[in-house]
CSV table of C-alpha atoms in Angstrom, one decimal:
chain,number,residue,atom,x,y,z
A,135,MET,CA,119.2,120.4,76.0
A,136,ALA,CA,118.9,121.3,79.7
A,137,PRO,CA,119.8,118.5,82.2
A,138,ASN,CA,117.0,116.7,84.1
A,139,ARG,CA,117.3,118.2,87.6
A,140,ILE,CA,116.5,115.8,90.4
A,141,ILE,CA,116.1,115.3,94.1
A,142,ILE,CA,116.8,111.7,95.2
A,143,ASP,CA,114.9,110.6,98.3
A,144,THR,CA,116.7,107.5,99.5
A,145,ASP,CA,117.3,104.9,102.2
A,146,PRO,CA,120.7,103.3,101.1
A,147,GLY,CA,120.6,100.1,100.7
A,148,VAL,CA,122.6,98.2,98.1
A,149,ASP,CA,120.5,99.1,95.1
A,150,ASP,CA,120.1,102.7,96.3
A,151,VAL,CA,123.9,103.0,96.3
A,152,LEU,CA,124.0,101.7,92.7
A,153,ALA,CA,121.2,104.1,91.7
A,154,MET,CA,123.2,107.1,93.2
A,155,LEU,CA,126.4,105.9,91.5
A,156,LEU,CA,124.5,105.8,88.2
A,157,ALA,CA,123.1,109.3,88.8
A,158,PHE,CA,126.5,110.8,89.7
A,159,SER,CA,128.2,109.1,86.7
A,160,ALA,CA,126.0,111.2,84.4
A,161,LYS,CA,127.4,114.1,82.4
A,162,PRO,CA,126.3,117.6,83.5
A,163,GLU,CA,124.1,118.0,80.4
A,164,GLU,CA,122.2,114.8,81.3
A,165,LEU,CA,121.5,115.0,85.0
A,166,GLU,CA,121.9,117.5,87.8
A,167,VAL,CA,121.4,116.0,91.3
A,168,LEU,CA,120.3,118.9,93.5
A,169,MET,CA,119.8,117.0,96.7
A,170,LEU,CA,119.9,113.6,98.5
A,171,SER,CA,117.0,113.4,100.9
A,172,VAL,CA,117.8,110.7,103.5
A,173,GLN,CA,115.4,108.7,105.7
A,174,PHE,CA,114.8,105.3,107.3
A,175,GLY,CA,113.9,102.3,105.2
A,176,ASN,CA,116.3,99.5,104.5
A,177,ILE,CA,118.0,100.4,107.7
A,178,ASP,CA,117.9,103.1,110.4
A,179,VAL,CA,118.4,106.7,109.2
A,180,GLN,CA,121.9,107.2,110.7
A,181,SER,CA,123.2,104.1,109.0
A,182,CYS,CA,121.7,105.3,105.8
A,183,LEU,CA,123.5,108.6,106.2
A,184,ARG,CA,126.8,106.9,106.9
A,185,ASN,CA,126.4,105.0,103.6
A,186,ILE,CA,125.9,108.2,101.7
A,187,VAL,CA,129.1,109.7,103.3
A,188,SER,CA,130.9,106.4,102.4
A,189,LEU,CA,129.6,106.7,98.8
A,190,PHE,CA,131.1,110.2,98.4
A,191,GLN,CA,134.3,109.1,100.1
A,192,PHE,CA,134.8,106.4,97.5
A,193,ILE,CA,133.9,108.6,94.6
A,194,GLU,CA,136.6,111.0,95.8
A,195,LYS,CA,139.1,108.2,96.0
A,196,GLU,CA,138.1,106.8,92.6
A,197,ARG,CA,138.4,110.2,90.9
A,198,ALA,CA,141.9,110.7,92.4
A,199,TRP,CA,143.0,107.2,91.4
A,200,ARG,CA,141.7,107.6,87.8
A,201,VAL,CA,143.6,110.9,87.4
A,202,GLN,CA,146.8,109.3,88.8
A,203,ASN,CA,146.4,106.5,86.2
A,204,GLY,CA,145.9,108.9,83.3
A,205,ARG,CA,142.1,108.5,83.0
A,206,PRO,CA,139.4,111.1,83.1
A,207,ALA,CA,138.2,111.5,86.7
A,208,GLY,CA,134.5,110.9,85.7
A,209,PHE,CA,131.5,111.8,87.8
A,210,GLU,CA,131.4,115.1,86.0
A,211,THR,CA,127.9,116.1,87.3
A,212,LEU,CA,129.4,116.5,90.7
A,213,GLU,CA,131.9,119.1,89.4
A,214,LYS,CA,128.9,121.4,88.4
A,215,THR,CA,126.6,120.8,91.4
A,216,LYS,CA,127.4,119.7,94.9
A,217,PRO,CA,124.2,118.1,96.1
A,218,ILE,CA,122.7,119.0,99.4
A,219,VAL,CA,122.5,116.1,101.8
A,220,ALA,CA,119.7,116.4,104.4
A,221,VAL,CA,118.3,114.0,106.9
A,222,GLY,CA,114.6,113.3,107.3
A,223,ALA,CA,112.2,110.7,108.7
A,224,GLU,CA,113.4,108.3,111.4
A,225,GLU,CA,110.3,106.2,111.4
A,226,PRO,CA,107.0,105.8,109.5
A,227,LEU,CA,104.0,108.0,110.0
A,228,ALA,CA,101.8,105.5,111.9
A,229,GLU,CA,102.9,101.9,111.6
A,230,HIS,CA,105.5,99.8,113.5
A,231,MET,CA,108.9,100.4,111.9
A,232,MET,CA,110.1,97.6,109.6
A,233,VAL,CA,113.6,97.6,108.0
A,234,ALA,CA,115.2,95.3,105.5
A,235,ASP,CA,118.5,94.6,107.2
A,236,PHE,CA,117.7,90.9,106.7
A,237,PHE,CA,118.6,91.4,103.1
A,238,HIS,CA,120.8,94.5,103.0
A,239,GLY,CA,122.8,93.6,106.2
A,240,ILE,CA,122.8,95.4,109.5
A,241,ASP,CA,124.5,98.5,108.0
A,242,GLY,CA,122.7,98.4,104.6
A,243,LEU,CA,125.8,97.3,102.7
A,244,GLY,CA,126.2,93.6,103.7
A,245,GLY,CA,127.9,94.4,107.0
A,246,ILE,CA,131.1,95.8,105.4
A,247,HIS,CA,131.4,98.6,108.0
A,248,HIS,CA,132.0,95.8,110.5
A,249,SER,CA,133.9,93.4,108.4
A,250,HIS,CA,136.1,96.1,106.8
A,251,PRO,CA,136.2,99.0,109.3
A,252,HIS,CA,139.2,100.6,107.6
A,253,LEU,CA,136.8,101.4,104.7
A,254,THR,CA,134.4,103.3,106.9
A,255,PRO,CA,134.7,107.1,107.2
A,256,ALA,CA,135.9,108.5,110.5
A,257,GLU,CA,132.9,109.5,112.6
A,258,THR,CA,133.9,113.2,112.5
A,259,TRP,CA,131.5,113.5,109.5
A,260,LYS,CA,128.6,113.5,112.1
A,261,SER,CA,129.5,117.1,113.0
A,262,LEU,CA,128.6,118.2,109.5
A,263,PHE,CA,124.9,117.5,110.3
A,264,GLN,CA,124.8,119.1,113.7
A,265,PRO,CA,124.1,122.8,114.3
A,266,THR,CA,127.2,124.9,114.3
A,267,PRO,CA,127.9,126.3,117.8
A,268,GLU,CA,127.3,130.0,118.2
A,269,SER,CA,130.8,130.5,119.5
A,270,MET,CA,133.9,128.4,118.5
A,271,ASP,CA,137.5,129.0,119.3
A,272,ALA,CA,140.1,129.0,116.5
A,273,GLU,CA,141.0,125.3,117.1
A,274,GLN,CA,137.3,124.2,116.9
A,275,ALA,CA,136.7,126.2,113.8
A,276,ALA,CA,139.8,124.8,112.1
A,277,SER,CA,138.7,121.3,113.1
A,278,LEU,CA,135.3,121.7,111.6
A,279,GLN,CA,136.7,123.2,108.4
A,280,ALA,CA,139.0,120.2,108.1
A,281,VAL,CA,136.1,117.9,108.3
A,282,LYS,CA,134.3,119.9,105.6
A,283,ASP,CA,137.4,119.7,103.4
A,284,GLN,CA,137.4,116.0,103.7
A,285,HIS,CA,133.8,115.8,102.5
A,286,SER,CA,133.9,118.3,99.7
A,287,LEU,CA,131.6,116.6,97.1
A,288,PHE,CA,128.4,117.4,99.0
A,289,THR,CA,126.8,120.2,101.0
A,290,PRO,CA,125.5,119.0,104.4
A,291,SER,CA,122.4,120.5,105.8
A,292,THR,CA,121.2,120.7,109.4
A,293,LYS,CA,117.6,121.3,108.3
A,294,PRO,CA,115.1,118.5,108.0
A,295,ALA,CA,115.0,116.9,104.5
A,296,PRO,CA,111.3,117.8,103.8
A,297,GLU,CA,112.1,121.5,104.6
A,298,GLU,CA,115.0,121.5,102.2
A,299,MET,CA,112.9,119.8,99.6
A,300,LEU,CA,110.3,122.5,99.8
A,301,ARG,CA,112.9,125.2,99.7
A,302,LEU,CA,114.3,124.0,96.4
A,303,LEU,CA,110.9,123.6,94.9
A,304,ARG,CA,109.9,127.1,96.1
A,305,GLU,CA,113.1,128.8,94.8
A,306,ASN,CA,113.1,127.2,91.4
A,307,GLU,CA,110.6,127.6,88.5
A,308,PRO,CA,107.6,125.2,88.6
A,309,ASP,CA,108.0,121.9,86.7
A,310,THR,CA,111.8,122.0,86.6
A,311,ILE,CA,112.6,119.6,89.4
A,312,THR,CA,111.9,115.8,89.5
A,313,ILE,CA,111.8,113.9,92.8
A,314,VAL,CA,113.0,110.4,92.5
A,315,ALA,CA,111.8,108.4,95.5
A,316,ILE,CA,113.6,105.1,96.0
A,317,GLY,CA,112.6,104.5,99.6
A,318,PRO,CA,109.5,104.8,101.7
A,319,LEU,CA,107.5,107.9,100.9
A,320,THR,CA,107.6,109.4,104.4
A,321,ASN,CA,109.7,112.5,103.6
A,322,LEU,CA,107.5,113.3,100.6
A,323,ALA,CA,104.3,112.9,102.6
A,324,VAL,CA,105.6,115.3,105.3
A,325,ALA,CA,106.7,117.9,102.6
A,326,ALA,CA,103.3,117.6,100.8
A,327,ALA,CA,101.3,118.0,104.0
A,328,THR,CA,103.4,120.9,105.2
A,329,ASP,CA,102.9,123.0,102.0
A,330,PRO,CA,100.9,121.2,99.3
A,331,GLU,CA,101.0,123.9,96.7
A,332,THR,CA,104.8,124.2,96.9
A,333,PHE,CA,105.1,120.4,96.7
A,334,LEU,CA,103.0,120.5,93.5
A,335,ARG,CA,105.6,122.7,91.8
A,336,VAL,CA,107.5,119.4,91.2
A,337,LYS,CA,107.8,118.4,87.6
A,338,GLU,CA,106.9,114.8,88.5
A,339,VAL,CA,107.6,112.3,91.2
A,340,VAL,CA,109.2,109.1,90.1
A,341,VAL,CA,108.5,106.3,92.6
A,342,MET,CA,110.1,102.9,93.0
A,343,GLY,CA,107.5,101.0,94.9
A,344,GLY,CA,104.5,98.7,94.9
A,345,ALA,CA,103.5,95.5,93.2
A,346,VAL,CA,100.5,95.3,90.9
A,347,ASP,CA,100.3,92.1,88.9
A,348,VAL,CA,103.2,90.3,90.6
A,349,PRO,CA,103.7,89.1,94.2
A,350,GLY,CA,105.2,91.5,96.8
A,351,ASN,CA,108.7,91.1,98.2
A,352,MET,CA,107.7,91.9,101.8
A,353,THR,CA,104.3,90.1,102.0
A,354,PRO,CA,102.4,88.2,99.3
A,355,GLY,CA,100.9,91.5,98.2
A,356,ALA,CA,103.2,94.3,99.3
A,357,GLU,CA,106.5,95.6,98.1
A,358,PHE,CA,108.9,96.8,100.8
A,359,ASN,CA,108.7,100.6,100.2
A,360,THR,CA,104.9,100.8,100.3
A,361,TYR,CA,104.8,98.4,103.2
A,362,ALA,CA,107.4,100.3,105.3
A,363,ASP,CA,105.1,103.4,105.3
A,364,SER,CA,101.8,102.6,103.7
A,365,VAL,CA,100.1,105.7,105.1
A,366,ALA,CA,102.8,108.0,103.5
A,367,ALA,CA,102.4,106.1,100.2
A,368,ALA,CA,98.6,106.4,100.2
A,369,ARG,CA,98.9,110.2,101.0
A,370,VAL,CA,101.3,110.9,98.1
A,371,PHE,CA,99.3,108.8,95.7
A,372,ALA,CA,96.2,110.7,96.7
A,373,LEU,CA,97.7,113.9,95.3
A,374,THR,CA,97.3,112.4,91.8
A,375,SER,CA,93.5,112.4,92.3
A,376,PRO,CA,91.2,115.2,91.1
A,377,ASN,CA,89.8,115.0,94.6
A,378,PRO,CA,92.5,113.8,96.9
A,379,ARG,CA,90.2,113.3,99.9
A,380,THR,CA,88.4,110.5,98.1
A,381,THR,CA,91.5,108.3,98.4
A,382,MET,CA,93.2,109.5,101.5
A,383,PRO,CA,93.9,106.9,104.2
A,384,PRO,CA,91.8,106.7,107.3
A,385,SER,CA,93.1,108.2,110.4
A,386,ILE,CA,94.9,105.6,112.5
A,387,PRO,CA,94.4,106.0,116.2
A,388,GLY,CA,97.6,106.5,118.1
A,389,GLY,CA,99.6,107.2,114.9
A,390,LYS,CA,102.9,109.0,115.7
A,391,GLY,CA,102.8,111.3,112.8
A,392,GLN,CA,99.2,112.3,112.0
A,393,LEU,CA,99.4,114.9,109.2
A,394,PRO,CA,96.8,117.4,108.3
A,395,ALA,CA,94.3,116.8,105.4
A,396,TYR,CA,95.0,118.5,102.1
A,397,PRO,CA,93.0,121.6,101.2
A,398,GLU,CA,89.7,121.0,99.5
A,399,THR,CA,90.9,122.7,96.3
A,400,LEU,CA,94.4,122.4,94.9
A,401,SER,CA,95.8,124.1,91.8
A,402,LYS,CA,96.8,120.9,90.0
A,403,GLN,CA,97.2,117.1,90.3
A,404,LEU,CA,100.5,115.5,91.1
A,405,LYS,CA,102.2,113.7,88.1
A,406,LEU,CA,103.5,110.4,89.5
A,407,LYS,CA,105.3,107.7,87.6
A,408,LEU,CA,105.4,104.3,89.3
A,409,PHE,CA,108.1,101.8,88.8
A,410,SER,CA,106.7,98.8,90.6
A,411,LEU,CA,108.2,95.3,91.0
A,412,ASP,CA,106.4,94.3,87.8
A,413,ILE,CA,108.9,96.3,85.8
A,414,THR,CA,111.9,96.5,88.1
A,415,THR,CA,112.3,92.8,88.9
A,416,PRO,CA,113.2,91.6,85.4
A,417,HIS,CA,116.1,94.1,85.2
A,418,LEU,CA,119.0,92.1,86.7
A,419,LEU,CA,122.6,92.7,87.4
A,420,PRO,CA,124.1,89.2,86.9
A,421,GLN,CA,126.9,88.2,89.3
A,422,SER,CA,128.8,86.6,86.4
A,423,LEU,CA,128.7,89.9,84.4
A,424,VAL,CA,129.9,91.9,87.4
A,425,LYS,CA,132.9,89.6,87.9
A,426,SER,CA,133.9,89.5,84.3
A,427,TYR,CA,133.6,93.3,84.0
A,428,THR,CA,135.4,94.2,87.2
A,429,ALA,CA,138.1,91.6,87.2
A,430,PRO,CA,140.6,93.8,85.2
A,431,LEU,CA,139.8,96.7,87.5
A,432,GLU,CA,140.8,95.3,90.9
A,433,SER,CA,143.0,98.2,91.8
A,434,SER,CA,140.1,100.7,91.4
A,435,PRO,CA,138.9,102.0,94.9
A,436,LEU,CA,135.3,102.1,93.7
A,437,VAL,CA,135.4,98.5,92.3
A,438,GLN,CA,137.0,97.3,95.5
A,439,TRP,CA,134.3,98.9,97.7
A,440,ALA,CA,131.4,97.9,95.5
A,441,SER,CA,132.6,94.3,95.0
A,442,LEU,CA,132.5,93.8,98.8
A,443,PHE,CA,128.8,94.7,99.2
A,444,LEU,CA,127.8,93.1,95.9
A,445,SER,CA,129.5,89.8,96.9
A,446,SER,CA,127.7,89.9,100.2
A,447,THR,CA,124.4,90.5,98.5
A,448,TYR,CA,124.9,87.7,96.0
A,449,ARG,CA,125.6,85.4,98.9
A,450,LYS,CA,122.4,86.5,100.6
A,451,ILE,CA,120.4,86.0,97.4
A,452,HIS,CA,121.8,82.4,97.1
A,453,SER,CA,121.0,81.7,100.7
A,454,ILE,CA,117.4,82.8,100.2
A,455,ARG,CA,117.1,80.9,96.9
A,456,PRO,CA,119.4,77.9,97.3
A,457,THR,CA,118.0,76.0,94.3
A,458,LEU,CA,119.3,78.7,92.0
A,459,ASP,CA,122.4,78.0,90.0
A,460,ALA,CA,125.1,80.3,91.4
A,461,SER,CA,126.2,81.1,87.9
A,462,THR,CA,122.8,82.6,87.1
A,463,LEU,CA,122.5,84.8,90.2
A,464,GLY,CA,121.3,88.3,89.6
A,465,LEU,CA,120.6,91.4,91.7
A,466,GLU,CA,117.2,92.9,90.9
A,467,MET,CA,117.9,96.6,90.1
A,468,HIS,CA,114.8,98.1,91.5
A,469,ASP,CA,116.1,101.6,92.4
A,470,PRO,CA,118.7,102.1,89.5
A,471,LEU,CA,115.9,101.7,87.0
A,472,THR,CA,114.3,105.0,88.1
A,473,ILE,CA,117.6,106.8,87.4
A,474,TRP,CA,117.9,105.1,84.0
A,475,TYR,CA,114.5,106.6,83.2
A,476,CYS,CA,115.6,110.1,84.4
A,477,LEU,CA,118.7,109.8,82.1
A,478,THR,CA,116.8,108.6,79.0
A,479,SER,CA,113.2,109.7,79.6
A,480,SER,CA,112.9,110.8,75.9
A,481,ASP,CA,113.5,107.3,74.7
A,482,PRO,CA,110.3,106.1,73.0
A,483,LYS,CA,110.9,102.6,74.4
A,484,TRP,CA,109.8,103.7,77.8
A,485,GLU,CA,106.1,102.6,78.0
A,486,PHE,CA,103.5,103.6,80.6
A,487,LYS,CA,100.0,102.6,81.5
A,488,ARG,CA,98.4,105.9,82.0
A,489,SER,CA,96.1,107.2,84.7
A,490,GLU,CA,95.7,103.9,86.6
A,491,ASP,CA,93.6,104.2,89.8
A,492,ILE,CA,96.2,102.6,92.1
A,493,ARG,CA,95.6,102.9,95.8
A,494,VAL,CA,97.7,101.7,98.7
A,495,GLU,CA,96.0,99.7,101.5
A,496,THR,CA,96.8,101.0,105.0
A,497,SER,CA,94.5,99.2,107.4
A,498,GLY,CA,94.1,95.6,106.2
A,499,GLN,CA,95.2,92.8,108.6
A,500,TRP,CA,97.2,91.0,105.8
A,501,THR,CA,97.4,93.6,103.1
A,502,ARG,CA,99.3,96.6,104.5
A,503,GLY,CA,101.1,98.3,101.7
A,504,THR,CA,99.4,96.3,98.9
A,505,CYS,CA,98.6,98.2,95.7
A,506,ILE,CA,94.9,97.8,94.9
A,507,VAL,CA,93.8,98.3,91.3
A,508,ASP,CA,90.2,98.2,90.0
A,509,ARG,CA,90.2,95.9,87.0
A,510,ARG,CA,86.5,96.5,86.2
A,511,GLY,CA,87.1,99.8,84.3
A,512,LYS,CA,85.6,103.2,84.9
A,513,GLY,CA,83.0,102.6,82.2
A,514,MET,CA,81.0,100.2,84.4
A,515,LYS,CA,77.5,101.3,85.2
A,516,VAL,CA,76.7,101.6,88.9
A,517,ASP,CA,73.3,101.3,90.5
A,518,SER,CA,72.6,105.0,90.8
A,519,ASP,CA,70.3,107.3,88.8
A,520,VAL,CA,70.7,110.3,91.0
A,521,GLN,CA,73.3,112.9,91.5
A,522,HIS,CA,75.4,112.3,94.6
A,523,GLY,CA,78.2,114.0,96.5
A,524,LEU,CA,81.8,113.0,96.7
A,525,ASP,CA,81.3,111.6,100.1
A,526,ASP,CA,78.2,109.6,99.3
A,527,GLU,CA,78.4,105.8,99.2
A,528,VAL,CA,76.8,104.6,95.9
A,529,ALA,CA,75.3,101.1,95.6
A,530,GLY,CA,77.6,98.9,93.5
A,531,ASP,CA,80.6,101.3,93.9
A,532,ALA,CA,81.9,101.0,97.5
A,533,GLY,CA,85.0,103.2,97.7
A,534,GLY,CA,84.1,105.3,94.6
A,535,TRP,CA,86.2,103.3,92.2
A,536,LEU,CA,83.8,103.8,89.2
A,537,ASP,CA,83.2,107.5,89.8
A,538,GLU,CA,85.2,109.6,87.4
A,539,ARG,CA,85.6,112.3,90.0
A,540,LYS,CA,87.3,110.0,92.4
A,541,GLY,CA,90.4,107.8,92.4
A,542,ASN,CA,94.1,108.2,91.8
A,543,ARG,CA,95.7,108.8,88.4
A,544,VAL,CA,99.1,107.0,88.4
A,545,ASP,CA,101.3,106.4,85.3
A,546,ARG,CA,102.8,103.0,85.8
A,547,CYS,CA,105.9,101.9,83.8
A,548,VAL,CA,105.3,98.7,81.8
A,549,GLY,CA,108.2,98.8,79.4
A,550,SER,CA,111.8,99.9,79.3
A,551,PRO,CA,114.5,100.3,76.6
A,552,GLY,CA,115.6,96.7,77.4
A,553,THR,CA,115.9,94.3,80.3
A,554,ASP,CA,118.8,92.7,78.6
A,555,VAL,CA,120.9,95.9,78.1
A,556,PHE,CA,120.5,97.8,81.4
A,557,ALA,CA,123.2,95.8,83.3
A,558,GLY,CA,125.8,96.7,80.7
A,559,VAL,CA,124.7,100.4,80.7
A,560,LEU,CA,125.1,100.6,84.5
A,561,LEU,CA,128.5,98.9,84.6
A,562,ASP,CA,129.8,101.0,81.7
A,563,ARG,CA,128.6,104.3,83.2
A,564,VAL,CA,129.7,103.6,86.8
A,565,PHE,CA,132.9,101.7,86.3
A,566,GLY,CA,133.8,102.2,82.7
A,567,GLY,CA,136.0,105.2,83.5
A,568,ALA,CA,138.3,103.0,85.4
A,569,LYS,CA,139.3,101.1,82.3
């Protein structure tokens, strides 16, 4: 069976790093990671990029260590495909930028770049993401090549991430690439606005974001990713509608990134699978399990690195929820769950609530980023006995929630192969090769 080919759009972030480690630990026949599309989110975009470079650095160290100790190197999917790494959005389309460094630390990994600077890659990597000078002398060329050799597991791009995303979709057969979005949806919104029909060549978009029947983690109603760029989320969700303009966000005066409207007619609707807090929050990585699993592996470079940012994260969780017993602390694996789905999507235990009309609020005083769902059902009768246009306001149906021609069509995950087994799966896949 052909591997699931994916683009990961990310803002690393502790759980983003775990998600990428899970993806790269896949076998080549399971998963092929074509690209990491980087943007702001948990922290600023350059710090996000540094965390990705650090991730590859430690995968390289881990592979060498395993071979030296007579173990398979692991991370086999990287032997087949070197993912492109491209940098995208630095800020949301319209709103004031809000990051999550209060939880993830100033550098996205619990501050380890400051507390353990010897583990941070030399800043020469920055040259990989800058345009190559038209003329270089032999010494400069050799220096640049040396930097490339030091970072050989990925292919750096100097083009914007949305542009690279569209190129991959354009150059591959339709319905063969999945985009896994585990940060704000800004990069996706820009790509979709730039070339909607090319964007719709995607097989599906798997989104970690939103909160439907549970409280948000940024405000009482909003999850962080939909809050961080609610306009981008609303625009991407609108592509699931048979008539996207019926759920597009209103234009926000003074918005920094006003994007054009979609064409009146599109060839298809976007397939979007939503992994909201409702399903991700119960999937925990217990601190006690991490400690017991990694204790015998203390000489593993990857374990040493991951233990630092995980320990910092568990301390942060305990400071936020001091009444919790430290022995029962668990990290909510929001982002890794999307990768588990990509690895095991054929498992019948994955359950989805199909074609929900989920819309993202963009202009409410207290409800920015909140997912709104109509619980009345499309079958309700509205007070209208006449034909009306898409833009007509119908009595009893403000916003067109009951009109079958309007509204989004989102598939929301409501069940997984097991909240109690995922932590073990992740630890085995990511760190098991070190045993």
